[in-house]
């Protein structure tokens, strides 16, 4: 149950208040960044293609481009990763997509 708090290492997510903290410092996430993070976290260790993520987070009724996923992944990493060249949480699986490593 992900109602109260999700803790993975230094990452703390509070779904009811939509707050995200890294090392006790709150990170301001835009709505889709938060939704993308929560989706990945609640499906940890599963690899999703950009198409899968676009469909799951943005929905089938939206029209756009999967490059939106890349942009949001990059913004999320800037906000939650300590070392962008070696992401601890959101990993790129070359040729396949992204996964959240718990």
Coordinates of N, CA and C in Angstrom, one line a residue:
X1 N 0.8 -1.2 0.0 CA 0.0 0.0 0.0 C 0.9 1.2 0.0
X2 N 0.7 2.1 -0.9 CA 1.5 3.3 -1.1 C 0.8 4.6 -0.6
X3 N 0.0 4.5 0.4 CA -0.8 5.6 0.9 C 0.1 6.6 1.7
X4 N 0.9 6.1 2.6 CA 1.6 6.9 3.6 C 2.9 7.5 3.1
X5 N 3.9 6.7 2.8 CA 5.2 7.1 2.5 C 5.9 6.0 1.7
X6 N 6.7 6.4 0.7 CA 7.5 5.4 0.0 C 9.0 5.9 0.3
X7 N 9.8 5.0 0.8 CA 11.2 5.3 1.0 C 12.1 4.3 0.3
X8 N 13.0 4.9 -0.6 CA 14.0 4.1 -1.3 C 15.3 4.9 -1.2
X9 N 16.1 4.4 -0.3 CA 17.4 5.1 -0.1 C 17.1 6.5 0.5
X10 N 17.7 7.5 -0.1 CA 17.5 8.9 0.3 C 16.2 9.5 -0.2
X11 N 15.5 8.8 -1.0 CA 14.3 9.3 -1.7 C 13.1 9.0 -0.8
X12 N 12.3 10.0 -0.5 CA 11.1 9.8 0.3 C 10.0 10.5 -0.5
X13 N 8.9 9.7 -0.8 CA 7.7 10.2 -1.5 C 6.5 10.1 -0.6
X14 N 5.8 11.2 -0.6 CA 4.5 11.2 0.2 C 3.4 11.4 -0.8
X15 N 2.7 10.3 -1.2 CA 1.7 10.3 -2.2 C 0.5 11.2 -1.8
X16 N 0.1 11.3 -0.6 CA -1.1 12.1 -0.2 C -0.9 13.5 -0.4
X17 N 0.3 14.0 -0.1 CA 0.7 15.4 -0.3 C 1.4 15.7 -1.6
X18 N 1.8 14.6 -2.3 CA 2.6 14.8 -3.5 C 3.9 15.5 -3.3
X19 N 4.5 15.2 -2.2 CA 5.8 15.8 -1.9 C 6.9 14.7 -2.1
X20 N 8.1 15.2 -2.5 CA 9.2 14.4 -2.8 C 10.4 15.0 -2.1
X21 N 11.2 14.2 -1.3 CA 12.4 14.7 -0.6 C 13.6 13.8 -1.0
X22 N 14.7 14.4 -1.1 CA 16.0 13.7 -1.3 C 16.8 14.3 -0.1
X23 N 17.3 13.3 0.7 CA 18.1 13.7 1.9 C 17.5 14.9 2.6
X24 N 16.2 14.7 2.9 CA 15.4 15.7 3.7 C 15.3 17.0 3.1
X25 N 15.6 17.2 1.8 CA 15.4 18.4 1.1 C 14.2 18.2 0.1
X26 N 13.2 19.0 0.2 CA 12.0 18.9 -0.7 C 12.4 19.3 -2.1
X27 N 12.0 18.5 -3.1 CA 12.2 18.7 -4.5 C 10.9 19.1 -5.1
X28 N 10.8 20.2 -5.8 CA 9.6 20.7 -6.4 C 9.5 19.9 -7.8
X29 N 8.5 19.1 -7.9 CA 8.2 18.4 -9.2 C 7.0 18.9 -9.8
X30 N 7.0 19.1 -11.1 CA 5.8 19.5 -11.9 C 4.9 18.2 -11.9
X31 N 3.7 18.4 -12.2 CA 2.7 17.4 -12.1 C 3.1 16.1 -12.9
X32 N 3.5 16.2 -14.1 CA 3.8 15.0 -14.9 C 5.1 14.4 -14.4
X33 N 6.1 15.2 -14.0 CA 7.3 14.7 -13.4 C 6.9 13.8 -12.2
X34 N 6.0 14.3 -11.3 CA 5.6 13.5 -10.2 C 4.9 12.2 -10.6
X35 N 4.0 12.3 -11.5 CA 3.3 11.1 -12.0 C 4.2 10.1 -12.6
X36 N 5.2 10.6 -13.4 CA 6.1 9.7 -14.0 C 7.0 9.0 -12.9
X37 N 7.4 9.8 -11.9 CA 8.2 9.2 -10.8 C 7.4 8.2 -10.0
X38 N 6.2 8.5 -9.7 CA 5.4 7.6 -8.9 C 5.1 6.3 -9.7
X39 N 4.8 6.4 -11.0 CA 4.6 5.3 -11.8 C 5.8 4.4 -11.8
X40 N 7.0 4.9 -12.0 CA 8.2 4.2 -12.1 C 8.5 3.5 -10.7
X41 N 8.3 4.3 -9.6 CA 8.6 3.8 -8.3 C 7.7 2.6 -8.0
X42 N 6.4 2.7 -8.3 CA 5.4 1.7 -8.0 C 5.5 0.5 -8.9
X43 N 6.4 0.6 -9.9 CA 6.7 -0.5 -10.8 C 8.2 -0.7 -10.9
X44 N 8.9 -0.7 -9.8 CA 10.3 -0.7 -9.7 C 10.9 -2.0 -10.3
X45 N 12.1 -1.8 -10.9 CA 12.8 -2.8 -11.5 C 12.2 -3.4 -12.8
X46 N 11.2 -2.8 -13.3 CA 10.6 -3.2 -14.6 C 11.0 -2.2 -15.6
X47 N 11.4 -2.7 -16.8 CA 11.9 -1.8 -17.9 C 10.6 -1.4 -18.7
X48 N 10.5 -0.1 -18.9 CA 9.4 0.4 -19.8 C 10.0 1.2 -20.9
X49 N 9.4 1.0 -22.1 CA 9.9 1.7 -23.3 C 9.3 3.1 -23.2
X50 N 9.8 4.1 -24.0 CA 9.2 5.4 -24.0 C 7.8 5.4 -24.4
X51 N 7.4 4.5 -25.3 CA 6.0 4.4 -25.7 C 5.1 4.0 -24.6
X52 N 5.6 2.9 -23.8 CA 4.9 2.4 -22.6 C 4.7 3.5 -21.6
X53 N 5.7 4.3 -21.3 CA 5.7 5.3 -20.3 C 4.7 6.5 -20.8
X54 N 4.8 6.8 -22.1 CA 3.9 7.9 -22.6 C 2.5 7.4 -22.4
X55 N 2.2 6.2 -22.8 CA 0.8 5.7 -22.7 C 0.3 5.7 -21.2
X56 N 1.2 5.1 -20.3 CA 0.8 5.0 -18.9 C 0.7 6.3 -18.2
X57 N 1.5 7.3 -18.5 CA 1.6 8.5 -17.7 C 0.7 9.6 -18.4
X58 N 0.9 9.7 -19.7 CA 0.2 10.8 -20.4 C -1.2 10.3 -20.9
X59 N -1.4 9.0 -21.1 CA -2.7 8.5 -21.5 C -2.8 8.4 -23.0
X60 N -3.7 7.6 -23.4 CA -4.0 7.3 -24.8 C -4.7 8.5 -25.5
X61 N -5.4 9.3 -24.7 CA -6.2 10.4 -25.3 C -5.3 11.6 -25.6
X62 N -4.1 11.6 -25.2 CA -3.2 12.7 -25.5 C -2.4 12.5 -26.8
X63 N -2.1 13.6 -27.4 CA -1.3 13.5 -28.7 C 0.0 14.2 -28.4
X64 N 1.1 13.5 -28.8 CA 2.4 14.1 -28.6 C 3.4 13.2 -29.1
X65 N 4.6 13.3 -28.5 CA 5.8 12.7 -29.0 C 6.5 12.1 -27.8
X66 N 7.0 10.9 -28.0 CA 7.7 10.2 -26.9 C 9.0 10.9 -26.5
X67 N 9.4 11.9 -27.2 CA 10.5 12.7 -26.7 C 10.2 13.5 -25.5
X68 N 8.9 13.7 -25.2 CA 8.4 14.2 -24.0 C 8.8 13.4 -22.8
X69 N 8.8 12.1 -23.0 CA 9.2 11.2 -21.9 C 10.7 11.4 -21.6
X70 N 11.5 11.5 -22.6 CA 13.0 11.8 -22.4 C 13.2 13.1 -21.7
X71 N 12.5 14.1 -22.1 CA 12.6 15.4 -21.4 C 12.2 15.3 -19.9
X72 N 11.1 14.7 -19.6 CA 10.7 14.5 -18.2 C 11.6 13.6 -17.4
X73 N 12.2 12.6 -18.0 CA 13.1 11.7 -17.3 C 14.4 12.6 -17.0
X74 N 14.8 13.4 -17.9 CA 16.0 14.2 -17.7 C 15.8 15.2 -16.6
X75 N 14.6 15.9 -16.6 CA 14.2 16.8 -15.5 C 14.1 16.1 -14.2
X76 N 13.6 15.0 -14.1 CA 13.5 14.2 -12.9 C 14.8 13.9 -12.4
X77 N 15.7 13.4 -13.2 CA 17.1 13.1 -12.8 C 17.8 14.3 -12.2
X78 N 17.6 15.4 -12.8 CA 18.2 16.7 -12.3 C 17.8 17.0 -10.9
X79 N 16.5 16.6 -10.6 CA 16.0 16.9 -9.3 C 16.2 15.8 -8.2
X80 N 16.4 14.6 -8.6 CA 16.5 13.5 -7.6 C 17.9 12.8 -7.6
X81 N 18.6 12.9 -8.7 CA 19.9 12.1 -8.8 C 21.0 12.9 -8.2
X82 N 21.9 12.3 -7.5 CA 23.1 12.9 -7.0 C 24.1 13.1 -8.1
X83 N 24.3 12.1 -8.9 CA 25.3 12.1 -10.0 C 24.6 11.8 -11.3
X84 N 24.4 12.8 -12.1 CA 23.7 12.6 -13.4 C 24.4 11.6 -14.3
X85 N 25.7 11.5 -14.2 CA 26.4 10.6 -15.1 C 26.3 9.1 -14.7
X86 N 25.9 8.9 -13.4 CA 25.7 7.6 -12.9 C 24.4 7.5 -12.1
X87 N 23.2 7.6 -12.8 CA 22.0 7.7 -12.0 C 21.8 6.4 -11.1
X88 N 21.4 6.7 -9.9 CA 21.1 5.6 -8.9 C 19.7 5.1 -9.0
X89 N 18.8 6.0 -9.3 CA 17.3 5.6 -9.3 C 16.8 5.3 -10.7
X90 N 16.8 6.3 -11.6 CA 16.2 6.1 -12.9 C 17.3 5.8 -13.9
X91 N 17.3 4.5 -14.3 CA 18.3 4.0 -15.2 C 17.8 3.9 -16.6
X92 N 18.7 4.2 -17.6 CA 18.5 4.0 -19.0 C 18.9 2.6 -19.3
X93 N 18.1 1.8 -19.9 CA 18.4 0.5 -20.4 C 18.5 0.6 -21.9
X94 N 19.7 0.7 -22.5 CA 19.9 1.1 -23.9 C 19.1 0.1 -24.8
X95 N 18.4 0.7 -25.7 CA 17.6 -0.1 -26.7 C 16.3 -0.6 -26.2
X96 N 16.0 -0.4 -24.9 CA 14.8 -0.9 -24.3 C 13.9 0.2 -23.7
X97 N 14.6 1.1 -22.8 CA 13.8 2.1 -22.2 C 14.4 2.5 -20.8
X98 N 13.5 2.7 -19.9 CA 13.9 3.1 -18.5 C 13.4 2.2 -17.4
X99 N 14.1 2.2 -16.3 CA 13.6 1.5 -15.1 C 14.0 2.3 -13.9
X100 N 13.2 2.1 -12.9 CA 13.5 2.7 -11.6 C 14.1 1.5 -10.8
X101 N 15.3 1.7 -10.3 CA 16.0 0.7 -9.5 C 15.8 1.0 -8.0
X102 N 15.2 0.0 -7.4 CA 14.9 0.1 -6.0 C 16.0 -0.4 -5.1

